[in-house]
XYZ file of C-alpha atoms in Angstrom:
685
model
C 0.027 -0.029 -0.006
C 1.141 3.551 -0.758
C -0.329 7.004 -0.279
C -1.430 7.028 -4.014
C -3.312 3.699 -3.956
C -6.701 5.532 -3.777
C -5.682 7.259 -6.979
C -4.117 4.500 -8.943
C -5.744 1.467 -7.431
C -9.282 2.602 -6.343
C -12.033 0.181 -5.335
C -14.714 2.687 -6.751
C -14.821 5.716 -8.943
C -17.095 8.751 -9.325
C -17.195 11.003 -12.396
C -18.202 14.468 -11.629
C -19.795 16.092 -14.707
C -20.652 12.728 -16.259
C -22.627 12.999 -19.378
C -24.478 10.989 -21.965
C -23.964 13.588 -24.583
C -21.363 12.558 -27.226
C -18.450 15.026 -27.540
C -18.511 16.191 -23.944
C -15.537 15.558 -21.640
C -17.753 13.845 -19.104
C -19.051 11.541 -21.667
C -15.688 10.565 -23.022
C -14.394 9.949 -19.570
C -17.353 7.749 -18.537
C -17.012 5.679 -21.805
C -13.187 5.177 -21.043
C -13.960 4.006 -17.487
C -16.541 1.467 -18.680
C -13.917 -1.364 -18.542
C -13.140 -0.683 -14.830
C -14.157 -3.807 -12.767
C -15.463 -1.774 -9.801
C -18.357 0.617 -9.390
C -18.196 3.827 -11.676
C -20.684 6.395 -10.274
C -22.044 9.187 -12.605
C -22.726 12.595 -10.962
C -24.395 15.408 -12.819
C -25.892 18.070 -10.674
C -27.254 19.997 -13.703
C -29.104 17.047 -15.394
C -29.613 14.319 -12.876
C -31.436 11.140 -14.031
C -31.183 8.469 -11.243
C -33.072 6.018 -13.460
C -30.252 6.145 -16.003
C -27.574 6.152 -13.185
C -26.921 9.966 -13.110
C -27.162 11.317 -9.590
C -27.301 14.957 -8.525
C -24.804 14.606 -5.691
C -21.829 12.407 -4.969
C -23.451 11.429 -1.590
C -26.523 10.184 -3.273
C -24.475 8.227 -5.842
C -22.485 6.639 -3.108
C -25.597 5.611 -1.184
C -27.126 4.115 -4.279
C -23.945 2.073 -4.948
C -23.453 1.208 -1.296
C -19.766 2.181 -1.360
C -17.723 5.484 -1.100
C -15.499 6.246 -4.171
C -11.809 6.323 -3.435
C -11.335 8.285 -6.644
C -13.231 11.228 -7.967
C -12.720 12.196 -11.675
C -13.596 15.798 -12.163
C -14.764 16.839 -15.646
C -16.510 20.095 -14.397
C -15.396 23.693 -15.089
C -12.511 25.173 -13.107
C -14.719 27.694 -11.294
C -16.604 25.112 -9.454
C -14.024 22.371 -8.965
C -12.766 23.406 -5.590
C -16.239 23.303 -3.951
C -16.960 20.006 -5.539
C -13.805 18.416 -4.305
C -14.402 19.745 -0.792
C -17.772 17.964 -0.812
C -16.242 14.799 -2.174
C -13.642 14.770 0.630
C -16.588 15.265 3.054
C -18.010 11.873 1.969
C -14.558 10.254 2.419
C -13.306 10.313 -1.283
C -9.510 10.114 -0.917
C -8.263 11.090 -4.223
C -9.167 13.230 -7.270
C -8.192 13.491 -10.986
C -8.935 16.956 -12.308
C -8.933 17.044 -16.064
C -10.175 20.585 -16.633
C -7.897 23.400 -17.784
C -8.505 27.146 -16.867
C -6.404 27.107 -13.703
C -2.993 28.840 -13.119
C -1.787 27.923 -16.581
C -4.583 30.170 -18.057
C -3.717 33.191 -15.810
C -6.428 35.656 -14.589
C -9.168 33.962 -12.547
C -7.526 30.685 -13.188
C -4.854 31.481 -10.641
C -7.668 32.089 -8.043
C -9.309 28.755 -8.969
C -6.034 26.874 -8.418
C -5.441 28.583 -5.044
C -8.830 27.497 -3.952
C -8.044 24.005 -4.978
C -4.719 24.095 -3.031
C -6.716 25.152 0.048
C -8.943 22.057 -0.315
C -6.023 19.868 -0.464
C -4.596 21.418 2.618
C -7.819 21.407 4.597
C -9.007 17.946 3.726
C -5.986 15.880 2.763
C -7.478 14.651 -0.455
C -4.809 13.812 -3.132
C -5.216 15.633 -6.514
C -3.718 14.739 -9.770
C -3.721 17.751 -12.219
C -5.477 20.007 -12.897
C -5.022 20.457 -16.650
C -4.232 16.861 -17.537
C -5.583 14.210 -19.912
C -5.345 11.701 -17.025
C -3.624 8.362 -16.242
C -3.687 4.783 -17.509
C -3.336 1.595 -15.595
C -4.084 -1.224 -18.097
C -3.399 -4.124 -15.639
C -6.368 -2.724 -13.627
C -8.516 -2.071 -16.598
C -8.453 1.424 -15.496
C -8.328 4.113 -18.216
C -8.863 7.480 -16.512
C -8.463 9.301 -19.822
C -10.545 10.947 -22.501
C -8.020 10.283 -25.205
C -9.439 7.976 -28.019
C -7.713 4.620 -28.170
C -6.205 4.729 -24.716
C -8.411 1.905 -23.457
C -6.841 -0.335 -26.076
C -3.356 -0.192 -24.607
C -2.099 -3.553 -23.381
C -0.626 -4.020 -19.822
C 3.241 -4.440 -19.581
C 6.310 -3.615 -17.541
C 6.977 0.032 -18.359
C 5.696 2.989 -16.453
C 5.476 6.562 -17.860
C 5.742 9.550 -15.624
C 5.275 12.738 -17.718
C 4.874 16.388 -16.951
C 2.386 16.609 -19.830
C -0.760 14.528 -20.347
C -0.204 14.737 -24.035
C 3.298 13.315 -23.752
C 2.155 10.616 -21.489
C -0.250 9.397 -24.096
C 2.265 9.904 -26.972
C 4.840 7.725 -25.110
C 2.237 5.106 -24.254
C 1.200 4.722 -27.912
C 4.905 4.710 -28.985
C 5.611 1.883 -26.518
C 2.689 -0.113 -27.767
C 3.967 0.363 -31.376
C 7.302 -0.982 -30.052
C 5.607 -4.005 -28.635
C 5.850 -2.946 -24.975
C 2.970 -2.812 -22.650
C 2.160 -0.185 -20.026
C 2.132 -0.671 -16.290
C 1.148 2.877 -15.414
C 1.056 6.043 -17.515
C 0.658 9.376 -15.692
C 0.388 12.940 -16.994
C 1.009 15.375 -14.166
C -0.471 18.588 -15.641
C -0.142 21.491 -13.276
C 1.151 19.276 -10.503
C -0.889 21.087 -7.885
C -0.499 18.263 -5.387
C 0.594 14.996 -6.803
C 4.066 15.466 -8.203
C 6.624 13.426 -10.211
C 8.337 12.436 -6.973
C 5.146 11.187 -5.482
C 4.507 8.928 -8.550
C 8.081 7.635 -8.562
C 7.890 6.733 -4.914
C 4.581 4.957 -5.572
C 6.283 2.979 -8.351
C 9.209 2.003 -6.209
C 6.857 -0.364 -4.261
C 5.306 -1.890 -7.385
C 6.868 -5.214 -8.274
C 5.179 -5.081 -11.742
C 7.360 -2.192 -12.977
C 10.612 -3.113 -14.895
C 11.536 0.379 -16.303
C 10.318 3.940 -15.899
C 10.184 6.570 -18.600
C 10.396 10.139 -16.963
C 9.508 13.398 -18.885
C 10.553 16.491 -17.123
C 9.647 20.132 -18.119
C 10.437 21.815 -14.787
C 12.053 20.375 -11.731
C 10.526 22.475 -8.954
C 10.858 19.720 -6.481
C 14.609 19.762 -6.648
C 16.329 17.113 -4.518
C 12.963 15.545 -3.642
C 12.780 14.488 -7.294
C 16.244 13.241 -7.339
C 15.860 11.372 -4.123
C 12.847 9.585 -5.568
C 14.761 8.673 -8.722
C 17.664 7.415 -6.597
C 15.370 5.283 -4.503
C 13.730 3.799 -7.608
C 16.955 3.030 -9.430
C 18.011 0.704 -6.733
C 15.345 -1.687 -8.117
C 14.429 -0.584 -11.593
C 16.057 1.618 -14.310
C 14.778 5.177 -14.906
C 15.269 6.794 -18.298
C 14.801 10.669 -18.358
C 13.972 13.149 -21.094
C 14.513 16.779 -19.942
C 12.886 19.630 -21.867
C 14.450 22.989 -21.994
C 17.838 22.691 -23.731
C 17.434 26.223 -25.232
C 16.317 27.793 -21.947
C 19.266 29.333 -20.084
C 17.166 30.352 -17.123
C 17.976 32.962 -14.401
C 21.171 32.423 -12.556
C 23.535 34.410 -10.466
C 25.810 36.964 -12.141
C 28.921 34.770 -12.197
C 30.762 32.666 -14.695
C 29.559 29.388 -13.099
C 26.089 30.759 -12.780
C 25.855 31.812 -16.349
C 27.021 28.404 -17.502
C 24.749 26.384 -15.201
C 21.368 26.579 -17.019
C 18.428 25.201 -15.478
C 18.340 22.478 -18.084
C 21.941 21.562 -17.406
C 21.427 21.438 -13.693
C 18.390 19.335 -14.009
C 20.093 16.897 -16.316
C 23.074 16.746 -13.846
C 20.805 16.133 -10.920
C 18.916 13.246 -12.544
C 22.081 11.611 -13.955
C 23.779 11.825 -10.571
C 20.768 10.164 -9.068
C 21.154 7.235 -11.443
C 18.827 8.027 -14.350
C 19.818 7.294 -17.947
C 19.566 10.543 -20.012
C 18.228 10.744 -23.638
C 17.840 13.523 -26.086
C 14.427 12.751 -27.627
C 11.350 10.665 -27.307
C 12.494 8.082 -29.884
C 15.549 7.278 -27.734
C 13.415 7.251 -24.610
C 11.128 4.518 -26.058
C 14.140 2.494 -27.234
C 15.961 2.842 -23.919
C 13.018 1.731 -21.771
C 12.164 -0.993 -24.156
C 15.692 -2.446 -23.803
C 15.885 -1.815 -19.972
C 12.451 -3.368 -19.410
C 13.953 -6.690 -20.663
C 17.584 -6.535 -19.809
C 19.576 -4.942 -16.957
C 23.231 -5.355 -16.670
C 25.137 -5.711 -13.445
C 26.955 -2.518 -12.183
C 29.886 -1.902 -14.491
C 31.853 1.246 -15.055
C 32.461 0.522 -18.804
C 30.842 -2.616 -20.220
C 32.353 -3.994 -23.443
C 30.005 -4.491 -26.508
C 30.430 -7.455 -28.910
C 28.847 -6.907 -32.398
C 27.753 -9.498 -34.858
C 26.451 -8.337 -38.226
C 25.077 -10.163 -41.129
C 25.306 -7.117 -43.370
C 28.495 -5.091 -43.157
C 27.162 -1.644 -43.918
C 24.435 -1.398 -41.294
C 26.781 -3.162 -38.840
C 29.260 -0.313 -39.434
C 26.542 2.230 -38.750
C 25.869 0.606 -35.437
C 29.537 0.269 -34.538
C 30.247 3.848 -35.475
C 27.331 5.254 -33.478
C 28.334 3.339 -30.393
C 31.974 4.414 -30.479
C 31.011 7.993 -31.186
C 29.213 7.893 -27.858
C 32.250 6.533 -25.974
C 30.931 2.975 -25.801
C 33.693 0.379 -25.591
C 33.837 -2.128 -28.529
C 36.939 -4.059 -27.605
C 38.929 -6.392 -29.942
C 38.201 -10.108 -29.324
C 40.806 -12.335 -27.736
C 42.768 -14.703 -30.081
C 40.974 -17.784 -28.788
C 37.534 -16.265 -29.772
C 38.848 -15.240 -33.164
C 40.263 -18.810 -33.751
C 36.800 -20.287 -32.889
C 35.083 -17.960 -35.281
C 37.412 -18.882 -38.033
C 36.127 -22.423 -37.957
C 32.528 -21.169 -38.249
C 32.657 -18.451 -40.884
C 34.123 -18.071 -44.431
C 37.708 -16.730 -44.710
C 36.807 -13.415 -46.207
C 34.720 -12.203 -43.398
C 35.973 -9.784 -40.640
C 36.319 -11.552 -37.285
C 37.468 -9.065 -34.722
C 34.584 -7.038 -33.419
C 32.347 -6.233 -35.234
C 32.129 -9.828 -36.538
C 30.818 -9.975 -39.969
C 29.075 -13.101 -41.062
C 28.867 -11.940 -44.719
C 25.225 -12.928 -44.984
C 22.667 -14.356 -42.616
C 24.551 -17.617 -41.845
C 23.108 -20.849 -40.386
C 26.099 -20.679 -38.080
C 24.919 -17.317 -36.581
C 23.770 -19.045 -33.347
C 27.264 -20.452 -32.694
C 28.847 -17.176 -33.733
C 26.837 -15.146 -31.360
C 27.481 -17.679 -28.563
C 31.273 -17.503 -29.131
C 31.345 -13.614 -29.243
C 29.315 -13.524 -26.033
C 31.728 -15.819 -24.295
C 34.765 -13.556 -24.958
C 36.127 -12.171 -21.642
C 35.905 -8.547 -22.768
C 32.255 -8.738 -23.813
C 29.383 -7.832 -21.429
C 26.626 -7.287 -24.011
C 26.177 -8.856 -27.501
C 24.478 -6.939 -30.201
C 23.315 -8.538 -33.570
C 22.221 -6.866 -36.828
C 20.534 -8.834 -39.477
C 17.966 -8.503 -42.349
C 15.277 -11.131 -42.596
C 16.201 -13.678 -45.184
C 14.206 -16.712 -44.393
C 15.763 -18.831 -47.295
C 19.146 -18.435 -45.728
C 18.378 -18.677 -41.976
C 15.408 -18.278 -39.595
C 16.881 -15.399 -37.710
C 14.488 -15.147 -34.842
C 14.768 -18.891 -34.221
C 18.526 -18.718 -34.396
C 18.749 -15.829 -31.884
C 16.234 -17.279 -29.385
C 18.107 -20.534 -29.547
C 21.437 -18.945 -28.695
C 22.724 -19.802 -25.232
C 24.655 -16.542 -24.659
C 27.009 -15.790 -21.801
C 25.823 -12.164 -21.931
C 22.409 -10.449 -22.634
C 21.554 -10.070 -26.290
C 20.267 -6.962 -28.112
C 18.900 -7.489 -31.789
C 18.515 -5.058 -34.673
C 16.306 -6.653 -37.305
C 15.209 -5.117 -40.619
C 13.082 -6.493 -43.503
C 9.502 -6.398 -44.781
C 7.500 -4.148 -42.501
C 5.015 -6.540 -41.057
C 7.423 -9.458 -40.948
C 9.998 -7.432 -39.194
C 7.452 -6.027 -36.733
C 6.407 -9.622 -35.928
C 9.935 -10.664 -35.352
C 10.670 -7.786 -33.003
C 7.718 -8.660 -30.934
C 8.663 -12.315 -30.869
C 12.207 -11.493 -29.770
C 10.906 -9.070 -27.331
C 8.676 -11.744 -25.725
C 11.761 -13.998 -25.505
C 13.420 -11.278 -23.442
C 15.644 -10.054 -26.282
C 15.336 -6.284 -26.944
C 14.918 -5.794 -30.668
C 15.235 -2.520 -32.600
C 14.337 -1.643 -36.177
C 17.406 0.451 -37.162
C 21.086 0.703 -36.196
C 20.345 4.052 -34.570
C 17.618 2.514 -32.436
C 19.798 -0.416 -31.592
C 22.614 1.931 -30.612
C 20.211 3.694 -28.235
C 19.212 0.482 -26.651
C 22.812 -0.675 -26.036
C 23.864 2.854 -24.715
C 20.955 2.726 -22.261
C 22.139 -0.608 -20.867
C 25.677 0.558 -20.645
C 24.826 3.918 -18.937
C 22.534 2.312 -16.489
C 25.312 -0.141 -15.495
C 27.771 2.687 -15.272
C 25.281 4.814 -13.112
C 24.879 1.933 -10.577
C 28.588 1.820 -10.240
C 28.753 5.492 -9.458
C 25.798 5.263 -7.004
C 27.838 2.681 -5.052
C 30.584 5.212 -4.397
C 30.830 6.815 -0.865
C 30.118 10.687 -0.768
C 33.203 12.348 0.634
C 32.825 14.755 3.510
C 35.189 16.872 5.662
C 35.094 19.747 8.136
C 34.344 23.174 6.533
C 36.736 25.980 7.259
C 35.943 28.906 9.381
C 34.337 31.641 7.339
C 34.831 35.389 7.645
C 32.172 37.552 9.129
C 29.211 38.488 6.917
C 29.924 41.119 4.356
C 31.880 41.614 1.121
C 34.954 39.309 1.041
C 38.158 40.415 -0.608
C 40.361 38.092 -2.680
C 42.979 37.682 -0.002
C 40.432 36.468 2.558
C 38.823 34.221 -0.088
C 42.150 32.636 -0.865
C 42.747 32.183 2.884
C 39.462 30.093 3.018
C 40.673 27.975 0.111
C 44.003 27.486 1.742
C 42.369 26.151 4.873
C 40.688 23.666 2.504
C 44.054 22.444 1.225
C 43.758 24.326 -2.108
C 47.120 25.778 -3.244
C 47.194 29.547 -3.624
C 50.109 31.919 -4.581
C 52.498 33.370 -1.947
C 51.179 36.893 -1.463
C 51.395 40.119 0.624
C 48.617 42.506 1.466
C 50.080 46.044 1.088
C 48.445 49.181 2.484
C 50.288 51.527 0.227
C 52.896 51.644 -2.623
C 55.788 51.667 -0.170
C 54.653 48.292 1.241
C 54.130 47.018 -2.430
C 57.804 47.809 -3.134
C 58.865 46.087 -0.034
C 56.679 42.938 -1.060
C 58.448 42.996 -4.430
C 61.871 42.819 -2.681
C 60.675 39.952 -0.529
C 58.872 37.822 -3.116
C 61.132 38.656 -6.091
C 59.957 39.082 -9.660
C 57.918 38.536 -11.546
C 54.896 39.386 -9.455
C 51.228 40.290 -10.086
C 49.863 43.375 -8.456
C 46.069 43.715 -7.860
C 43.754 46.142 -6.337
C 42.201 44.610 -3.106
C 38.669 45.785 -2.955
C 35.803 43.374 -1.941
C 33.371 45.446 -3.814
C 35.020 44.856 -7.209
C 34.720 41.239 -8.417
C 36.089 41.641 -11.941
C 39.350 43.522 -11.321
C 40.809 43.001 -14.810
C 37.843 44.923 -16.423
C 38.798 48.108 -14.545
C 42.533 47.813 -14.981
C 42.990 46.491 -11.462
C 45.411 43.757 -12.385
C 48.982 44.205 -13.523
C 51.212 41.244 -14.399
C 54.863 40.397 -15.033
C 56.222 43.096 -12.672
C 59.887 42.558 -12.260
C 61.486 45.896 -11.136
C 60.561 48.828 -8.925
C 60.331 51.058 -11.970
C 57.867 48.611 -13.599
C 55.951 48.493 -10.304
C 55.753 52.381 -10.225
C 54.427 52.356 -13.785
C 51.831 49.721 -12.974
C 50.611 51.575 -9.918
C 49.965 54.734 -11.990
C 47.771 52.706 -14.402
C 45.674 51.122 -11.517
C 42.557 52.599 -9.994
C 42.509 53.720 -6.436
C 42.057 50.940 -3.931
C 41.882 50.481 -0.103
C 44.880 48.140 -0.389
C 46.988 46.200 -2.813
C 47.673 42.564 -3.227
C 51.134 41.552 -4.465
C 51.684 37.898 -5.189
C 54.180 35.697 -6.901
C 53.322 35.030 -10.531
C 52.686 31.448 -11.402
C 54.288 29.616 -14.410
C 52.386 29.463 -17.640
C 49.942 26.611 -18.091
C 46.459 25.648 -19.114
C 43.630 27.034 -17.000
C 40.331 25.770 -15.549
C 37.472 27.427 -13.935
C 35.934 25.821 -10.789
C 32.993 27.083 -8.894
C 30.137 26.290 -6.639
C 26.857 28.215 -6.458
C 23.547 27.851 -4.731
C 20.897 26.827 -7.242
C 17.351 28.092 -6.187
C 15.961 24.607 -6.739
C 18.701 22.015 -6.295
C 20.900 23.713 -3.723
C 24.756 23.616 -4.069
C 25.895 22.952 -7.741
C 29.680 22.460 -8.531
C 30.993 23.385 -11.908
C 34.233 22.675 -13.793
C 35.041 24.083 -17.012
C 37.931 25.307 -19.369
C 39.215 28.627 -18.152
C 39.026 31.818 -20.043
C 36.280 32.233 -22.680
C 36.069 28.598 -23.787
C 33.601 27.654 -21.094
C 31.263 30.541 -21.916
C 31.614 30.426 -25.749
C 31.589 26.681 -26.101
C 29.451 25.819 -23.067
C 32.284 23.473 -22.066
C 31.319 22.811 -18.457
C 30.683 19.755 -16.272
C 28.248 20.028 -13.297
C 27.489 17.990 -10.181
C 25.374 18.489 -7.176
C 27.190 18.798 -3.905
C 27.883 16.760 -1.910
C 29.369 14.166 -4.138
C 31.651 11.149 -4.191
C 35.352 11.157 -5.269
C 34.362 9.060 -8.251
C 31.970 11.698 -9.431
C 34.436 14.522 -8.952
C 37.115 12.510 -10.694
C 34.883 11.988 -13.683
C 34.049 15.616 -14.298
C 37.254 16.451 -16.253
C 36.462 13.620 -18.703
C 33.241 15.306 -19.695
C 34.963 18.458 -21.072
C 35.272 18.940 -24.742
C 38.655 20.513 -24.038
C 39.844 17.763 -21.800
C 42.841 16.907 -23.780
C 44.274 20.375 -22.907
C 44.578 19.155 -19.413
C 45.533 15.446 -20.086
C 48.958 16.067 -21.673
C 48.214 17.200 -25.163
C 51.222 17.993 -27.295
C 53.619 16.936 -24.584
C 52.285 19.205 -21.771
C 52.309 17.918 -18.262
C 48.843 16.426 -17.452
C 46.918 17.816 -14.528
C 47.378 15.880 -11.296
C 43.902 14.216 -11.224
C 44.100 13.628 -7.502
C 44.805 17.317 -6.811
C 42.013 18.483 -9.125
C 39.663 16.061 -7.467
C 40.657 17.381 -3.987
C 39.883 20.927 -5.194
C 36.477 19.955 -6.470
C 35.580 18.009 -3.177
C 36.873 20.926 -1.085
C 34.505 23.356 -2.802
C 31.630 21.029 -2.455
C 32.514 20.759 1.227
C 32.551 24.616 1.509
C 29.161 24.720 -0.130
C 27.714 22.590 2.627
C 27.786 25.764 4.800
C 24.459 27.641 4.473
C 26.389 30.849 4.778
C 28.110 30.377 1.372
C 26.197 31.634 -1.657
C 28.936 31.251 -4.211
C 32.658 30.536 -4.593
C 34.612 30.711 -7.765
C 38.263 30.091 -8.760
C 38.978 31.460 -12.156
C 41.545 30.651 -13.226
C 42.802 27.498 -11.649
C 46.082 27.133 -13.358
C 47.745 23.732 -14.060
C 51.421 24.046 -13.109
C 54.398 22.291 -14.741
C 54.401 19.688 -12.015
C 50.676 18.978 -12.568
C 49.575 20.582 -9.407
C 46.906 23.310 -9.590
C 46.936 26.829 -7.969
C 43.998 29.210 -7.500
C 45.162 32.474 -9.179
C 41.908 34.299 -8.474
C 39.063 33.619 -6.079
C 35.628 35.138 -5.343
C 33.590 34.115 -2.240
C 30.042 35.542 -1.743
C 28.234 34.951 1.574
C 24.583 34.898 2.192
C 22.706 37.181 4.523
C 21.616 35.102 7.595
C 17.933 36.088 6.734
C 18.344 34.138 3.513
C 19.712 31.041 5.132
C 17.891 28.012 6.506
C 15.260 27.944 3.820
C 14.816 24.969 1.595
C 16.699 24.734 -1.800
C 14.036 22.372 -2.891
C 11.504 25.117 -3.811
């Protein structure tokens, strides 16, 4: 039992606004619910007709049926919905589906209607799905709470859909049916006034009939509550997420890391870190959940894929697509190649992908040998249907493979569709094209890798002592970083030019001279940074060029090297977010940044560099010394630790320079603190 059982597993249902007039919402919903095995009560206060089963009030309908409905489906206008649901709660209805629009999404009076509905939920405890949704589907319960034509024909199966949009929910449900995959539960959230995606995911976590979940996200207002629900669910079943909003950069703090960390990126980061497999479009979403509903690999940081193709060209498309996504297609060991030579003609290619030339009667044995190779964790097969050469579905279902099998089958439309369904029923995910086959394999690989990351321990340490509330200058910010074990340049704070000259004598050239003013975050833009100062004359000339400042900072100049930007900021929804990018303009122009929610594990921090398009700059390109990965990981974890303090709004190191010995040094630092009045609130707005 879960809190949403009255909604998704009701004993009895009532339709408010039920109608016998074709074309009306209440009529369509009543027709859709006709297959429900329990009582369906029809309530129409405007045109009651008890003889035909239409009652003026819910109380009278419940009395006539001898049972109180768990679920009320509201098909009445927005203006009267709140009062109707309050009456429903008074007769012990425990859940409601509100289909009508005209609430907050419409503006004007709609916002008032939604607030009234919120008050009903608060006062009565009734759970509300919607408003502004086309409903939900639970085929295994013969429950079609939807007015969409054809929804009642969907078959039950192992995949659940949790979509922000009712329309997307139905579109995905029909696409899954086309792929030969049945539906366990399909939910369109609509306005999410009460029941949210996290609520539905938590409900699914206790449903043994679910094998995979398709998640469609438009906004992530729940923040970490959503990611916690995904994390809980992925312990048992895979979650595949499609996040809308790639082009929306959102509103972020005025900093480099803030400008880079779009709402779409942060949401993607949060879901991936929680264990979800991410996809770019609805086609990949359907392919991914189709595969994961039938096969789930053990946790593995980088599974190897063995490919067998009966046609070289399509097989190369599949191979190329997998490798372009970083999927490992390793060479086969000599023993495997030797065994394949005994099965296939001499002209075929035998070292992954394995080309059989044409569909071969030996394909069963070929697939088995490839699957037994020690470097292979998943075996994928491409073939066109050529019944005169080999019965491909029979050959694949007969294979006793050492790894899970994924098939890609082409051919005459109806014959290929039947084959894909037959293989799917045998537990073999089957795609229609190389691109779809690649999406299936990638989903299996990414789910296995995600579960490896989820097993890592989150690293925590004591946070440093922060300065008093107020603007923080660069020297103080670097002192905080030093307390965290982050290397900073040797420097001196100077009250006047005389002290600056003394610092030059002490430190030796070359030095960097900066204005030290907590109110000026971008010193370079105002001429407040002068570099390469070696002599006292050069220092005097530099001081003339610099604006007035309360103090000066003189520090040793670091050797040249590639530069990174590292920062942490407090996202209004997800809380602390850590960013790593290429320094300078590359991160902003190219969007070359990797994000994580804090806190995080050392494994997650270590992997951030590998996600940068410019990573080779920091991994030893053209003979340069590669960055010390352990030191960089330490910097990332230290900033994540700093962000655990509610007083920290943002901290940025730009640039973080890679030194000739591979160590990293923070050349500039910004630390912004939050007013105590802004602390202690939830980041999960």
